[in-house]
Structures are given as C-alpha cells and as structure tokens.
mmCIF file with all atom_site columns, C-alpha atoms in Angstrom:
data_model
loop_
_atom_site.group_PDB
_atom_site.id
_atom_site.type_symbol
_atom_site.label_atom_id
_atom_site.label_alt_id
_atom_site.label_comp_id
_atom_site.label_asym_id
_atom_site.label_entity_id
_atom_site.label_seq_id
_atom_site.pdbx_PDB_ins_code
_atom_site.Cartn_x
_atom_site.Cartn_y
_atom_site.Cartn_z
_atom_site.occupancy
_atom_site.B_iso_or_equiv
_atom_site.pdbx_formal_charge
_atom_site.auth_seq_id
_atom_site.auth_comp_id
_atom_site.auth_asym_id
_atom_site.auth_atom_id
_atom_site.pdbx_PDB_model_num
ATOM 1   C CA . MET L 1 1   ? -1.403  11.759  3.990   1.00 0.00 ? 4   MET L CA 1
ATOM 2   C CA . ARG L 1 2   ? 2.225   12.307  4.980   1.00 0.00 ? 5   ARG L CA 1
ATOM 3   C CA . ILE L 1 3   ? 5.230   11.305  2.907   1.00 0.00 ? 6   ILE L CA 1
ATOM 4   C CA . GLN L 1 4   ? 8.792   11.817  4.099   1.00 0.00 ? 7   GLN L CA 1
ATOM 5   C CA . ASN L 1 5   ? 11.302  13.392  1.743   1.00 0.00 ? 8   ASN L CA 1
ATOM 6   C CA . LEU L 1 6   ? 13.303  10.409  0.542   1.00 0.00 ? 9   LEU L CA 1
ATOM 7   C CA . ALA L 1 7   ? 14.931  11.892  -2.551  1.00 0.00 ? 10  ALA L CA 1
ATOM 8   C CA . THR L 1 8   ? 18.023  13.152  -0.752  1.00 0.00 ? 11  THR L CA 1
ATOM 9   C CA . ALA L 1 9   ? 18.663  10.109  1.413   1.00 0.00 ? 12  ALA L CA 1
ATOM 10  C CA . LEU L 1 10  ? 17.651  7.246   -0.866  1.00 0.00 ? 13  LEU L CA 1
ATOM 11  C CA . GLY L 1 11  ? 17.818  8.414   -4.454  1.00 0.00 ? 14  GLY L CA 1
ATOM 12  C CA . PRO L 1 12  ? 15.291  8.981   -7.191  1.00 0.00 ? 15  PRO L CA 1
ATOM 13  C CA . LEU L 1 13  ? 13.959  5.414   -7.497  1.00 0.00 ? 16  LEU L CA 1
ATOM 14  C CA . VAL L 1 14  ? 12.590  5.218   -3.952  1.00 0.00 ? 17  VAL L CA 1
ATOM 15  C CA . ALA L 1 15  ? 11.417  8.829   -4.157  1.00 0.00 ? 18  ALA L CA 1
ATOM 16  C CA . ALA L 1 16  ? 9.457   7.994   -7.321  1.00 0.00 ? 19  ALA L CA 1
ATOM 17  C CA . ALA L 1 17  ? 7.762   5.110   -5.517  1.00 0.00 ? 20  ALA L CA 1
ATOM 18  C CA . ALA L 1 18  ? 6.916   7.435   -2.624  1.00 0.00 ? 21  ALA L CA 1
ATOM 19  C CA . LEU L 1 19  ? 5.422   9.976   -5.006  1.00 0.00 ? 22  LEU L CA 1
ATOM 20  C CA . THR L 1 20  ? 3.357   7.261   -6.673  1.00 0.00 ? 23  THR L CA 1
ATOM 21  C CA . LEU L 1 21  ? 1.942   6.257   -3.299  1.00 0.00 ? 24  LEU L CA 1
ATOM 22  C CA . ALA L 1 22  ? 1.409   9.886   -2.289  1.00 0.00 ? 25  ALA L CA 1
ATOM 23  C CA . ALA L 1 23  ? -0.523  10.622  -5.480  1.00 0.00 ? 26  ALA L CA 1
ATOM 24  C CA . THR L 1 24  ? -2.957  7.771   -4.865  1.00 0.00 ? 27  THR L CA 1
ATOM 25  C CA . VAL L 1 25  ? -6.011  8.827   -2.883  1.00 0.00 ? 28  VAL L CA 1
ATOM 26  C CA . PRO L 1 26  ? -9.588  7.626   -2.451  1.00 0.00 ? 29  PRO L CA 1
ATOM 27  C CA . ALA L 1 27  ? -12.082 7.835   -5.318  1.00 0.00 ? 30  ALA L CA 1
ATOM 28  C CA . ALA L 1 28  ? -12.462 11.608  -4.929  1.00 0.00 ? 31  ALA L CA 1
ATOM 29  C CA . ALA L 1 29  ? -9.001  12.067  -6.414  1.00 0.00 ? 32  ALA L CA 1
ATOM 30  C CA . GLU L 1 30  ? -8.122  15.449  -7.826  1.00 0.00 ? 33  GLU L CA 1
ATOM 31  C CA . ALA L 1 31  ? -7.197  15.776  -11.501 1.00 0.00 ? 34  ALA L CA 1
ATOM 32  C CA . GLY L 1 32  ? -3.885  14.151  -12.348 1.00 0.00 ? 35  GLY L CA 1
ATOM 33  C CA . ALA L 1 33  ? -3.817  11.774  -9.364  1.00 0.00 ? 36  ALA L CA 1
ATOM 34  C CA . ALA L 1 34  ? -4.088  8.028   -9.818  1.00 0.00 ? 37  ALA L CA 1
ATOM 35  C CA . SER L 1 35  ? -7.628  6.696   -9.933  1.00 0.00 ? 38  SER L CA 1
ATOM 36  C CA . ALA L 1 36  ? -9.400  4.396   -7.495  1.00 0.00 ? 39  ALA L CA 1
ATOM 37  C CA . PRO L 1 37  ? -8.862  0.656   -7.812  1.00 0.00 ? 40  PRO L CA 1
ATOM 38  C CA . PRO L 1 38  ? -10.939 -1.155  -10.441 1.00 0.00 ? 41  PRO L CA 1
ATOM 39  C CA . ALA L 1 39  ? -14.298 -2.622  -9.439  1.00 0.00 ? 42  ALA L CA 1
ATOM 40  C CA . ARG L 1 40  ? -12.917 -6.177  -9.291  1.00 0.00 ? 43  ARG L CA 1
ATOM 41  C CA . ALA L 1 41  ? -10.294 -5.124  -6.733  1.00 0.00 ? 44  ALA L CA 1
ATOM 42  C CA . LEU L 1 42  ? -12.993 -3.459  -4.650  1.00 0.00 ? 45  LEU L CA 1
ATOM 43  C CA . ALA L 1 43  ? -15.122 -6.605  -4.840  1.00 0.00 ? 46  ALA L CA 1
ATOM 44  C CA . ASP L 1 44  ? -12.232 -8.981  -4.053  1.00 0.00 ? 47  ASP L CA 1
ATOM 45  C CA . CYS L 1 45  ? -10.899 -7.086  -1.022  1.00 0.00 ? 48  CYS L CA 1
ATOM 46  C CA . PRO L 1 46  ? -12.986 -7.764  2.101   1.00 0.00 ? 49  PRO L CA 1
ATOM 47  C CA . MET L 1 47  ? -14.242 -4.747  4.043   1.00 0.00 ? 50  MET L CA 1
ATOM 48  C CA . GLY L 1 48  ? -11.927 -3.952  6.939   1.00 0.00 ? 51  GLY L CA 1
ATOM 49  C CA . SER L 1 49  ? -8.864  -5.420  5.196   1.00 0.00 ? 52  SER L CA 1
ATOM 50  C CA . VAL L 1 50  ? -5.705  -4.221  3.532   1.00 0.00 ? 53  VAL L CA 1
ATOM 51  C CA . CYS L 1 51  ? -5.261  -6.167  0.299   1.00 0.00 ? 54  CYS L CA 1
ATOM 52  C CA . PHE L 1 52  ? -1.976  -6.867  -1.438  1.00 0.00 ? 55  PHE L CA 1
ATOM 53  C CA . TRP L 1 53  ? -1.486  -8.099  -5.012  1.00 0.00 ? 56  TRP L CA 1
ATOM 54  C CA . SER L 1 54  ? 1.573   -9.874  -6.367  1.00 0.00 ? 57  SER L CA 1
ATOM 55  C CA . GLN L 1 55  ? 1.497   -7.779  -9.571  1.00 0.00 ? 58  GLN L CA 1
ATOM 56  C CA . PRO L 1 56  ? 0.855   -4.121  -10.471 1.00 0.00 ? 59  PRO L CA 1
ATOM 57  C CA . ASP L 1 57  ? -2.660  -2.909  -11.329 1.00 0.00 ? 60  ASP L CA 1
ATOM 58  C CA . PHE L 1 58  ? -4.318  -5.254  -8.817  1.00 0.00 ? 61  PHE L CA 1
ATOM 59  C CA . THR L 1 59  ? -3.436  -8.371  -10.819 1.00 0.00 ? 62  THR L CA 1
ATOM 60  C CA . GLY L 1 60  ? -1.834  -11.673 -9.892  1.00 0.00 ? 63  GLY L CA 1
ATOM 61  C CA . LYS L 1 61  ? -2.461  -13.297 -6.533  1.00 0.00 ? 64  LYS L CA 1
ATOM 62  C CA . MET L 1 62  ? -4.284  -11.309 -3.848  1.00 0.00 ? 65  MET L CA 1
ATOM 63  C CA . ARG L 1 63  ? -3.951  -11.636 -0.081  1.00 0.00 ? 66  ARG L CA 1
ATOM 64  C CA . ALA L 1 64  ? -5.991  -9.780  2.520   1.00 0.00 ? 67  ALA L CA 1
ATOM 65  C CA . ALA L 1 65  ? -4.969  -8.858  6.064   1.00 0.00 ? 68  ALA L CA 1
ATOM 66  C CA . GLN L 1 66  ? -7.105  -7.093  8.638   1.00 0.00 ? 69  GLN L CA 1
ATOM 67  C CA . TYR L 1 67  ? -4.418  -6.049  11.095  1.00 0.00 ? 70  TYR L CA 1
ATOM 68  C CA . PRO L 1 68  ? -0.664  -6.484  11.209  1.00 0.00 ? 71  PRO L CA 1
ATOM 69  C CA . GLN L 1 69  ? 0.187   -9.406  13.487  1.00 0.00 ? 72  GLN L CA 1
ATOM 70  C CA . HIS L 1 70  ? 3.302   -7.592  14.759  1.00 0.00 ? 73  HIS L CA 1
ATOM 71  C CA . ASP L 1 71  ? 4.525   -3.999  15.057  1.00 0.00 ? 74  ASP L CA 1
ATOM 72  C CA . CYS L 1 72  ? 6.036   -4.455  11.593  1.00 0.00 ? 75  CYS L CA 1
ATOM 73  C CA . GLU L 1 73  ? 4.558   -7.026  9.236   1.00 0.00 ? 76  GLU L CA 1
ATOM 74  C CA . ALA L 1 74  ? 6.212   -8.440  6.113   1.00 0.00 ? 77  ALA L CA 1
ATOM 75  C CA . ALA L 1 75  ? 4.191   -7.921  2.961   1.00 0.00 ? 78  ALA L CA 1
ATOM 76  C CA . PRO L 1 76  ? 2.770   -11.013 1.282   1.00 0.00 ? 79  PRO L CA 1
ATOM 77  C CA . PHE L 1 77  ? 4.723   -12.399 -1.687  1.00 0.00 ? 80  PHE L CA 1
ATOM 78  C CA . GLY L 1 78  ? 7.968   -10.891 -0.314  1.00 0.00 ? 81  GLY L CA 1
ATOM 79  C CA . THR L 1 79  ? 7.131   -7.712  -2.192  1.00 0.00 ? 82  THR L CA 1
ATOM 80  C CA . ALA L 1 80  ? 3.576   -6.648  -2.933  1.00 0.00 ? 83  ALA L CA 1
ATOM 81  C CA . ARG L 1 81  ? 3.201   -4.733  -6.203  1.00 0.00 ? 84  ARG L CA 1
ATOM 82  C CA . SER L 1 82  ? -0.210  -3.069  -5.623  1.00 0.00 ? 85  SER L CA 1
ATOM 83  C CA . VAL L 1 83  ? -2.139  -2.284  -2.449  1.00 0.00 ? 86  VAL L CA 1
ATOM 84  C CA . TYR L 1 84  ? -5.680  -1.250  -1.499  1.00 0.00 ? 87  TYR L CA 1
ATOM 85  C CA . ASN L 1 85  ? -6.601  -0.102  2.015   1.00 0.00 ? 88  ASN L CA 1
ATOM 86  C CA . ASN L 1 86  ? -10.196 -1.229  2.488   1.00 0.00 ? 89  ASN L CA 1
ATOM 87  C CA . GLY L 1 87  ? -9.725  -0.974  6.241   1.00 0.00 ? 90  GLY L CA 1
ATOM 88  C CA . TYR L 1 88  ? -10.774 1.537   8.848   1.00 0.00 ? 91  TYR L CA 1
ATOM 89  C CA . GLU L 1 89  ? -7.366  2.980   9.771   1.00 0.00 ? 92  GLU L CA 1
ATOM 90  C CA . THR L 1 90  ? -4.516  4.665   7.924   1.00 0.00 ? 93  THR L CA 1
ATOM 91  C CA . ARG L 1 91  ? -1.756  2.134   7.220   1.00 0.00 ? 94  ARG L CA 1
ATOM 92  C CA . THR L 1 92  ? 1.930   2.839   6.621   1.00 0.00 ? 95  THR L CA 1
ATOM 93  C CA . PHE L 1 93  ? 4.036   1.024   4.007   1.00 0.00 ? 96  PHE L CA 1
ATOM 94  C CA . TYR L 1 94  ? 7.776   0.475   3.598   1.00 0.00 ? 97  TYR L CA 1
ATOM 95  C CA . ALA L 1 95  ? 10.117  -0.450  0.740   1.00 0.00 ? 98  ALA L CA 1
ATOM 96  C CA . ALA L 1 96  ? 12.449  -2.499  2.942   1.00 0.00 ? 99  ALA L CA 1
ATOM 97  C CA . ALA L 1 97  ? 11.931  -5.317  5.414   1.00 0.00 ? 100 ALA L CA 1
ATOM 98  C CA . ASP L 1 98  ? 11.516  -4.470  9.095   1.00 0.00 ? 101 ASP L CA 1
ATOM 99  C CA . CYS L 1 99  ? 9.755   -1.184  8.254   1.00 0.00 ? 102 CYS L CA 1
ATOM 100 C CA . LYS L 1 100 ? 13.032  0.613   7.559   1.00 0.00 ? 103 LYS L CA 1
ATOM 101 C CA . VAL L 1 101 ? 12.437  2.604   4.334   1.00 0.00 ? 104 VAL L CA 1
ATOM 102 C CA . HIS L 1 102 ? 9.212   4.597   4.604   1.00 0.00 ? 105 HIS L CA 1
ATOM 103 C CA . ILE L 1 103 ? 7.242   4.862   1.358   1.00 0.00 ? 106 ILE L CA 1
ATOM 104 C CA . GLY L 1 104 ? 4.047   6.453   2.638   1.00 0.00 ? 107 GLY L CA 1
ATOM 105 C CA . ALA L 1 105 ? 0.651   5.912   4.164   1.00 0.00 ? 108 ALA L CA 1
ATOM 106 C CA . LEU L 1 106 ? -2.749  5.056   2.725   1.00 0.00 ? 109 LEU L CA 1
ATOM 107 C CA . GLU L 1 107 ? -5.908  6.350   4.313   1.00 0.00 ? 110 GLU L CA 1
ATOM 108 C CA . PRO L 1 108 ? -9.008  4.116   4.235   1.00 0.00 ? 111 PRO L CA 1
ATOM 109 C CA . GLY L 1 109 ? -10.113 3.816   0.606   1.00 0.00 ? 112 GLY L CA 1
ATOM 110 C CA . GLY L 1 110 ? -6.636  4.662   -0.714  1.00 0.00 ? 113 GLY L CA 1
ATOM 111 C CA . SER L 1 111 ? -4.756  2.521   -3.179  1.00 0.00 ? 114 SER L CA 1
ATOM 112 C CA . VAL L 1 112 ? -1.600  2.308   -5.223  1.00 0.00 ? 115 VAL L CA 1
ATOM 113 C CA . ARG L 1 113 ? -1.481  0.541   -8.602  1.00 0.00 ? 116 ARG L CA 1
ATOM 114 C CA . SER L 1 114 ? 2.294   0.085   -8.887  1.00 0.00 ? 117 SER L CA 1
ATOM 115 C CA . VAL L 1 115 ? 4.702   0.071   -5.960  1.00 0.00 ? 118 VAL L CA 1
ATOM 116 C CA . SER L 1 116 ? 7.163   -2.263  -4.206  1.00 0.00 ? 119 SER L CA 1
ATOM 117 C CA . VAL L 1 117 ? 5.960   -2.795  -0.631  1.00 0.00 ? 120 VAL L CA 1
ATOM 118 C CA . ALA L 1 118 ? 8.096   -5.081  1.527   1.00 0.00 ? 121 ALA L CA 1
ATOM 119 C CA . SER L 1 119 ? 6.549   -4.351  4.939   1.00 0.00 ? 122 SER L CA 1
ATOM 120 C CA . TRP L 1 120 ? 3.682   -2.456  6.575   1.00 0.00 ? 123 TRP L CA 1
ATOM 121 C CA . GLN L 1 121 ? 2.086   -1.469  9.870   1.00 0.00 ? 124 GLN L CA 1
#
C-alpha cells in the first residue's frame, strides 16, 4: 500500500486521515493496526464490490459499487465515512472531489473504520 506524504502540503488533519487509511490492512493486520471490518460489514458487502458507509465504523447507510463508472467517481453520500474493499483490485481514495487530494489505497480485503472519502478510482 502506498500513501503520499501529505503532512507538508495539506496539514495535519488530512495527514491523520491518510495515516488512518494506511494503518488499515486485511485481517492479517500486524499489532497496533486497525482490525478487519466487523462480520456484519463483511456479510453486507457483496463480493467484488467496494462498499461505502455514511457513518464511521461501518454504520449508517451502505452503498456498494463494483467499478467506478468514470476515471474519478464521487463517493456515495457526498462523503463516505467508512470503506471496505471487497473487490479484486486495489482502489484509491481521495479527500476532495475530482480525485484531487490523495488519501491512500486499499488492497482487496482492506478497510478503514473512520475516514472522509469524497472520491475514488
């Protein structure tokens, strides 16, 4: 997983979000990293999809997408607050519309419990 250094250019808030996403890996997470999504999130998210929740910790409304419809896709709900990549490819996520502020990427099986995702590809 690759995360760009955002601290210098965008300040500590966006950098903290990037670190949160970077620390989230599949179920075989090393000590100290965020854990895998809860069983209900795994069950709700169809295989082959990227799932977005309107609230942190995989709560609120959930929407699934298999592939971005465009080169840069807006996140559901305007801003998704948690994400699970149950797809087959690594997906990249952004804090601003039009894929302008890179947060990080999630490999298949990766998730993030609390983040502000505005767009993805």
